[in-house]
């Protein structure tokens, strides 16, 4: 990655007063973070709210971002917390989690027609997981984070995260096996 495009360089430029440079960091992380928020919250509007809130909160506290290469995990941690907050608020006000199939499909990589059924089954199975397991599973297997980065993002010990991922995989196997039998 060229020096002028490195997260640390961009971060230093924003902190030095070049506030418009923050848009480059937003552009760099928006897609990945947006997909994660959508998978966690299952609703495009809630995901967009959590994402925007995360970028605003990050901007306001950029000076607290540790290390020049820490922006990615740091912003991810903010988003994880915003998703938790949005999900909890929605659970209090609605009592249920709403799913937006169109938004989930749009967030995915362009599907082949033969995989649509499997993709839908996986999305339904993920929705049935407890939030902590879904969060850990997505961070590990979709976002491809290490357990050490996951710890920084979530504040949860790696051993606990490993157990959550293990339980999520086990539960997904069971749920998907039931789908295949149906």
PDB file of C-alpha atoms in Angstrom:
ATOM      1  CA  UNK A   1       0.000   0.000   0.000  1.00  0.00           C
ATOM      2  CA  UNK A   2       1.447   3.397  -0.900  1.00  0.00           C
ATOM      3  CA  UNK A   3       2.492   5.587   2.006  1.00  0.00           C
ATOM      4  CA  UNK A   4      -0.008   8.365   1.216  1.00  0.00           C
ATOM      5  CA  UNK A   5      -2.844   5.823   1.358  1.00  0.00           C
ATOM      6  CA  UNK A   6      -1.788   4.047   4.566  1.00  0.00           C
ATOM      7  CA  UNK A   7      -4.335   4.267   7.416  1.00  0.00           C
ATOM      8  CA  UNK A   8      -1.738   5.735   9.757  1.00  0.00           C
ATOM      9  CA  UNK A   9      -0.788   8.478   7.315  1.00  0.00           C
ATOM     10  CA  UNK A  10      -4.426   9.345   6.674  1.00  0.00           C
ATOM     11  CA  UNK A  11      -5.124   9.340  10.403  1.00  0.00           C
ATOM     12  CA  UNK A  12      -2.215  11.707  11.089  1.00  0.00           C
ATOM     13  CA  UNK A  13      -3.400  14.026   8.312  1.00  0.00           C
ATOM     14  CA  UNK A  14      -6.923  14.174   9.771  1.00  0.00           C
ATOM     15  CA  UNK A  15      -5.544  14.839  13.247  1.00  0.00           C
ATOM     16  CA  UNK A  16      -3.355  17.601  11.769  1.00  0.00           C
ATOM     17  CA  UNK A  17      -6.457  19.390  10.530  1.00  0.00           C
ATOM     18  CA  UNK A  18      -7.094  17.920   7.066  1.00  0.00           C
ATOM     19  CA  UNK A  19     -10.607  16.858   8.022  1.00  0.00           C
ATOM     20  CA  UNK A  20     -11.642  16.041   4.448  1.00  0.00           C
ATOM     21  CA  UNK A  21      -9.125  13.187   4.410  1.00  0.00           C
ATOM     22  CA  UNK A  22     -11.395  11.325   6.844  1.00  0.00           C
ATOM     23  CA  UNK A  23     -13.629  10.551   3.851  1.00  0.00           C
ATOM     24  CA  UNK A  24     -10.854   8.308   2.500  1.00  0.00           C
ATOM     25  CA  UNK A  25     -10.902   6.243   5.685  1.00  0.00           C
ATOM     26  CA  UNK A  26     -14.695   6.091   5.555  1.00  0.00           C
ATOM     27  CA  UNK A  27     -14.578   4.945   1.923  1.00  0.00           C
ATOM     28  CA  UNK A  28     -11.972   2.304   2.748  1.00  0.00           C
ATOM     29  CA  UNK A  29     -14.005   0.688   5.548  1.00  0.00           C
ATOM     30  CA  UNK A  30     -17.632   1.453   4.639  1.00  0.00           C
ATOM     31  CA  UNK A  31     -18.314  -1.673   2.568  1.00  0.00           C
ATOM     32  CA  UNK A  32     -16.847  -4.188   4.977  1.00  0.00           C
ATOM     33  CA  UNK A  33     -18.341  -2.556   8.053  1.00  0.00           C
ATOM     34  CA  UNK A  34     -21.699  -2.106   6.332  1.00  0.00           C
ATOM     35  CA  UNK A  35     -21.886  -5.799   5.428  1.00  0.00           C
ATOM     36  CA  UNK A  36     -21.084  -6.755   9.006  1.00  0.00           C
ATOM     37  CA  UNK A  37     -23.722  -4.380  10.427  1.00  0.00           C
ATOM     38  CA  UNK A  38     -26.332  -5.696   8.011  1.00  0.00           C
ATOM     39  CA  UNK A  39     -25.592  -9.313   8.911  1.00  0.00           C
ATOM     40  CA  UNK A  40     -25.736  -8.508  12.613  1.00  0.00           C
ATOM     41  CA  UNK A  41     -28.865  -6.371  12.534  1.00  0.00           C
ATOM     42  CA  UNK A  42     -30.714  -7.876   9.560  1.00  0.00           C
ATOM     43  CA  UNK A  43     -32.219  -4.543   8.578  1.00  0.00           C
ATOM     44  CA  UNK A  44     -30.751  -2.008   6.153  1.00  0.00           C
ATOM     45  CA  UNK A  45     -31.959   1.079   8.040  1.00  0.00           C
ATOM     46  CA  UNK A  46     -30.617  -0.134  11.386  1.00  0.00           C
ATOM     47  CA  UNK A  47     -27.328  -1.173   9.780  1.00  0.00           C
ATOM     48  CA  UNK A  48     -26.946   2.234   8.127  1.00  0.00           C
ATOM     49  CA  UNK A  49     -27.744   3.999  11.418  1.00  0.00           C
ATOM     50  CA  UNK A  50     -25.170   1.913  13.296  1.00  0.00           C
ATOM     51  CA  UNK A  51     -22.592   2.491  10.567  1.00  0.00           C
ATOM     52  CA  UNK A  52     -23.101   6.261  10.428  1.00  0.00           C
ATOM     53  CA  UNK A  53     -23.091   6.486  14.212  1.00  0.00           C
ATOM     54  CA  UNK A  54     -19.819   4.527  14.288  1.00  0.00           C
ATOM     55  CA  UNK A  55     -18.080   6.808  11.811  1.00  0.00           C
ATOM     56  CA  UNK A  56     -19.263   9.904  13.667  1.00  0.00           C
ATOM     57  CA  UNK A  57     -18.162   8.538  17.032  1.00  0.00           C
ATOM     58  CA  UNK A  58     -14.814   7.506  15.569  1.00  0.00           C
ATOM     59  CA  UNK A  59     -14.246  10.941  14.084  1.00  0.00           C
ATOM     60  CA  UNK A  60     -15.013  12.644  17.386  1.00  0.00           C
ATOM     61  CA  UNK A  61     -12.487  10.494  19.234  1.00  0.00           C
ATOM     62  CA  UNK A  62      -9.802   9.896  16.576  1.00  0.00           C
ATOM     63  CA  UNK A  63      -7.071  10.969  18.962  1.00  0.00           C
ATOM     64  CA  UNK A  64      -7.835   7.850  21.038  1.00  0.00           C
ATOM     65  CA  UNK A  65      -7.095   5.509  18.133  1.00  0.00           C
ATOM     66  CA  UNK A  66      -4.003   3.578  19.181  1.00  0.00           C
ATOM     67  CA  UNK A  67      -1.196   3.133  16.710  1.00  0.00           C
ATOM     68  CA  UNK A  68      -1.030   4.049  13.046  1.00  0.00           C
ATOM     69  CA  UNK A  69      -2.317   0.621  11.971  1.00  0.00           C
ATOM     70  CA  UNK A  70      -4.989   0.372  14.618  1.00  0.00           C
ATOM     71  CA  UNK A  71      -7.759   2.246  12.824  1.00  0.00           C
ATOM     72  CA  UNK A  72      -9.355  -0.857  11.247  1.00  0.00           C
ATOM     73  CA  UNK A  73      -9.772  -2.890  14.444  1.00  0.00           C
ATOM     74  CA  UNK A  74     -10.640   0.264  16.401  1.00  0.00           C
ATOM     75  CA  UNK A  75     -13.482   1.332  14.081  1.00  0.00           C
ATOM     76  CA  UNK A  76     -14.659  -2.290  13.969  1.00  0.00           C
ATOM     77  CA  UNK A  77     -14.860  -2.272  17.773  1.00  0.00           C
ATOM     78  CA  UNK A  78     -16.948   0.885  17.702  1.00  0.00           C
ATOM     79  CA  UNK A  79     -19.284  -0.699  15.144  1.00  0.00           C
ATOM     80  CA  UNK A  80     -19.639  -3.900  17.173  1.00  0.00           C
ATOM     81  CA  UNK A  81     -20.724  -1.808  20.155  1.00  0.00           C
ATOM     82  CA  UNK A  82     -23.136   0.266  18.044  1.00  0.00           C
ATOM     83  CA  UNK A  83     -24.686  -2.923  16.632  1.00  0.00           C
ATOM     84  CA  UNK A  84     -25.128  -4.258  20.157  1.00  0.00           C
ATOM     85  CA  UNK A  85     -26.774  -1.001  21.208  1.00  0.00           C
ATOM     86  CA  UNK A  86     -29.080  -0.883  18.172  1.00  0.00           C
ATOM     87  CA  UNK A  87     -30.097  -4.524  18.628  1.00  0.00           C
ATOM     88  CA  UNK A  88     -30.803  -4.014  22.321  1.00  0.00           C
ATOM     89  CA  UNK A  89     -32.804  -0.860  21.655  1.00  0.00           C
ATOM     90  CA  UNK A  90     -34.823  -2.600  18.955  1.00  0.00           C
ATOM     91  CA  UNK A  91     -35.454  -5.588  21.224  1.00  0.00           C
ATOM     92  CA  UNK A  92     -36.789  -3.241  23.898  1.00  0.00           C
ATOM     93  CA  UNK A  93     -39.037  -1.316  21.525  1.00  0.00           C
ATOM     94  CA  UNK A  94     -40.148  -4.051  19.120  1.00  0.00           C
ATOM     95  CA  UNK A  95     -39.478  -7.272  20.975  1.00  0.00           C
ATOM     96  CA  UNK A  96     -38.409  -8.976  17.744  1.00  0.00           C
ATOM     97  CA  UNK A  97     -35.611  -8.822  15.220  1.00  0.00           C
ATOM     98  CA  UNK A  98     -36.784  -7.878  11.743  1.00  0.00           C
ATOM     99  CA  UNK A  99     -35.074  -9.304   8.698  1.00  0.00           C
ATOM    100  CA  UNK A 100     -34.709  -7.550   5.371  1.00  0.00           C
ATOM    101  CA  UNK A 101     -34.099 -10.280   2.755  1.00  0.00           C
ATOM    102  CA  UNK A 102     -33.495  -7.782  -0.037  1.00  0.00           C
ATOM    103  CA  UNK A 103     -30.838  -5.985   1.979  1.00  0.00           C
ATOM    104  CA  UNK A 104     -29.148  -9.252   2.966  1.00  0.00           C
ATOM    105  CA  UNK A 105     -29.016 -10.350  -0.659  1.00  0.00           C
ATOM    106  CA  UNK A 106     -27.650  -6.970  -1.762  1.00  0.00           C
ATOM    107  CA  UNK A 107     -24.883  -7.136   0.846  1.00  0.00           C
ATOM    108  CA  UNK A 108     -23.666 -10.468  -0.472  1.00  0.00           C
ATOM    109  CA  UNK A 109     -21.283 -11.055  -3.298  1.00  0.00           C
ATOM    110  CA  UNK A 110     -23.172 -11.513  -6.580  1.00  0.00           C
ATOM    111  CA  UNK A 111     -24.729 -14.964  -6.203  1.00  0.00           C
ATOM    112  CA  UNK A 112     -25.016 -17.728  -8.700  1.00  0.00           C
ATOM    113  CA  UNK A 113     -28.610 -18.856  -9.097  1.00  0.00           C
ATOM    114  CA  UNK A 114     -27.848 -22.348  -7.771  1.00  0.00           C
ATOM    115  CA  UNK A 115     -26.593 -20.939  -4.468  1.00  0.00           C
ATOM    116  CA  UNK A 116     -29.581 -18.731  -3.631  1.00  0.00           C
ATOM    117  CA  UNK A 117     -31.295 -21.448  -1.604  1.00  0.00           C
ATOM    118  CA  UNK A 118     -28.160 -22.214   0.379  1.00  0.00           C
ATOM    119  CA  UNK A 119     -27.480 -18.522   0.979  1.00  0.00           C
ATOM    120  CA  UNK A 120     -31.023 -18.026   2.288  1.00  0.00           C
ATOM    121  CA  UNK A 121     -30.717 -21.098   4.520  1.00  0.00           C
ATOM    122  CA  UNK A 122     -27.435 -19.820   5.955  1.00  0.00           C
ATOM    123  CA  UNK A 123     -28.897 -16.353   6.565  1.00  0.00           C
ATOM    124  CA  UNK A 124     -31.908 -17.876   8.356  1.00  0.00           C
ATOM    125  CA  UNK A 125     -29.635 -20.127  10.422  1.00  0.00           C
ATOM    126  CA  UNK A 126     -27.392 -17.195  11.388  1.00  0.00           C
ATOM    127  CA  UNK A 127     -30.444 -15.262  12.561  1.00  0.00           C
ATOM    128  CA  UNK A 128     -31.323 -18.078  14.938  1.00  0.00           C
ATOM    129  CA  UNK A 129     -27.971 -17.970  16.716  1.00  0.00           C
ATOM    130  CA  UNK A 130     -27.642 -16.073  19.980  1.00  0.00           C
ATOM    131  CA  UNK A 131     -26.225 -12.606  19.275  1.00  0.00           C
ATOM    132  CA  UNK A 132     -22.875 -13.348  20.967  1.00  0.00           C
ATOM    133  CA  UNK A 133     -22.357 -16.476  18.851  1.00  0.00           C
ATOM    134  CA  UNK A 134     -23.435 -14.762  15.616  1.00  0.00           C
ATOM    135  CA  UNK A 135     -21.103 -11.850  16.350  1.00  0.00           C
ATOM    136  CA  UNK A 136     -18.109 -14.133  17.039  1.00  0.00           C
ATOM    137  CA  UNK A 137     -18.856 -16.342  14.020  1.00  0.00           C
ATOM    138  CA  UNK A 138     -19.120 -13.386  11.644  1.00  0.00           C
ATOM    139  CA  UNK A 139     -15.952 -11.756  12.951  1.00  0.00           C
ATOM    140  CA  UNK A 140     -13.985 -15.008  12.625  1.00  0.00           C
ATOM    141  CA  UNK A 141     -15.347 -16.619   9.480  1.00  0.00           C
ATOM    142  CA  UNK A 142     -16.769 -13.755   7.436  1.00  0.00           C
ATOM    143  CA  UNK A 143     -14.461 -10.896   8.415  1.00  0.00           C
ATOM    144  CA  UNK A 144     -11.516 -13.302   8.832  1.00  0.00           C
ATOM    145  CA  UNK A 145     -10.176 -11.643  11.982  1.00  0.00           C
ATOM    146  CA  UNK A 146      -7.701 -13.325  14.300  1.00  0.00           C
ATOM    147  CA  UNK A 147      -8.787 -14.038  17.855  1.00  0.00           C
ATOM    148  CA  UNK A 148      -6.371 -11.358  19.073  1.00  0.00           C
ATOM    149  CA  UNK A 149      -7.995  -8.724  16.846  1.00  0.00           C
ATOM    150  CA  UNK A 150     -11.435 -10.030  17.818  1.00  0.00           C
ATOM    151  CA  UNK A 151     -10.470  -9.478  21.465  1.00  0.00           C
ATOM    152  CA  UNK A 152      -9.539  -5.861  20.710  1.00  0.00           C
ATOM    153  CA  UNK A 153     -12.777  -5.369  18.789  1.00  0.00           C
ATOM    154  CA  UNK A 154     -15.154  -6.972  21.297  1.00  0.00           C
ATOM    155  CA  UNK A 155     -13.347  -6.769  24.626  1.00  0.00           C
ATOM    156  CA  UNK A 156     -13.949 -10.508  25.082  1.00  0.00           C
ATOM    157  CA  UNK A 157     -11.143 -12.953  25.923  1.00  0.00           C
ATOM    158  CA  UNK A 158      -9.930 -15.204  23.075  1.00  0.00           C
ATOM    159  CA  UNK A 159     -10.870 -18.392  24.950  1.00  0.00           C
ATOM    160  CA  UNK A 160     -14.459 -17.168  25.248  1.00  0.00           C
ATOM    161  CA  UNK A 161     -14.497 -16.129  21.606  1.00  0.00           C
ATOM    162  CA  UNK A 162     -13.213 -19.558  20.539  1.00  0.00           C
ATOM    163  CA  UNK A 163     -16.010 -21.210  22.503  1.00  0.00           C
ATOM    164  CA  UNK A 164     -18.619 -18.909  20.952  1.00  0.00           C
ATOM    165  CA  UNK A 165     -17.320 -19.660  17.457  1.00  0.00           C
ATOM    166  CA  UNK A 166     -17.270 -23.393  18.207  1.00  0.00           C
ATOM    167  CA  UNK A 167     -20.844 -23.304  19.512  1.00  0.00           C
ATOM    168  CA  UNK A 168     -21.992 -21.197  16.566  1.00  0.00           C
ATOM    169  CA  UNK A 169     -20.476 -23.650  14.061  1.00  0.00           C
ATOM    170  CA  UNK A 170     -22.046 -26.570  15.908  1.00  0.00           C
ATOM    171  CA  UNK A 171     -25.468 -24.911  15.989  1.00  0.00           C
ATOM    172  CA  UNK A 172     -25.221 -23.871  12.335  1.00  0.00           C
ATOM    173  CA  UNK A 173     -24.437 -27.470  11.361  1.00  0.00           C
ATOM    174  CA  UNK A 174     -27.551 -28.638  13.199  1.00  0.00           C
ATOM    175  CA  UNK A 175     -29.764 -25.921  11.744  1.00  0.00           C
ATOM    176  CA  UNK A 176     -28.505 -26.454   8.211  1.00  0.00           C
ATOM    177  CA  UNK A 177     -28.855 -30.242   8.533  1.00  0.00           C
ATOM    178  CA  UNK A 178     -32.523 -29.691   9.468  1.00  0.00           C
ATOM    179  CA  UNK A 179     -32.943 -27.472   6.398  1.00  0.00           C
ATOM    180  CA  UNK A 180     -31.510 -30.159   4.115  1.00  0.00           C
ATOM    181  CA  UNK A 181     -33.907 -32.763   5.567  1.00  0.00           C
ATOM    182  CA  UNK A 182     -36.926 -30.498   5.053  1.00  0.00           C
TER     183      UNK A 182
END
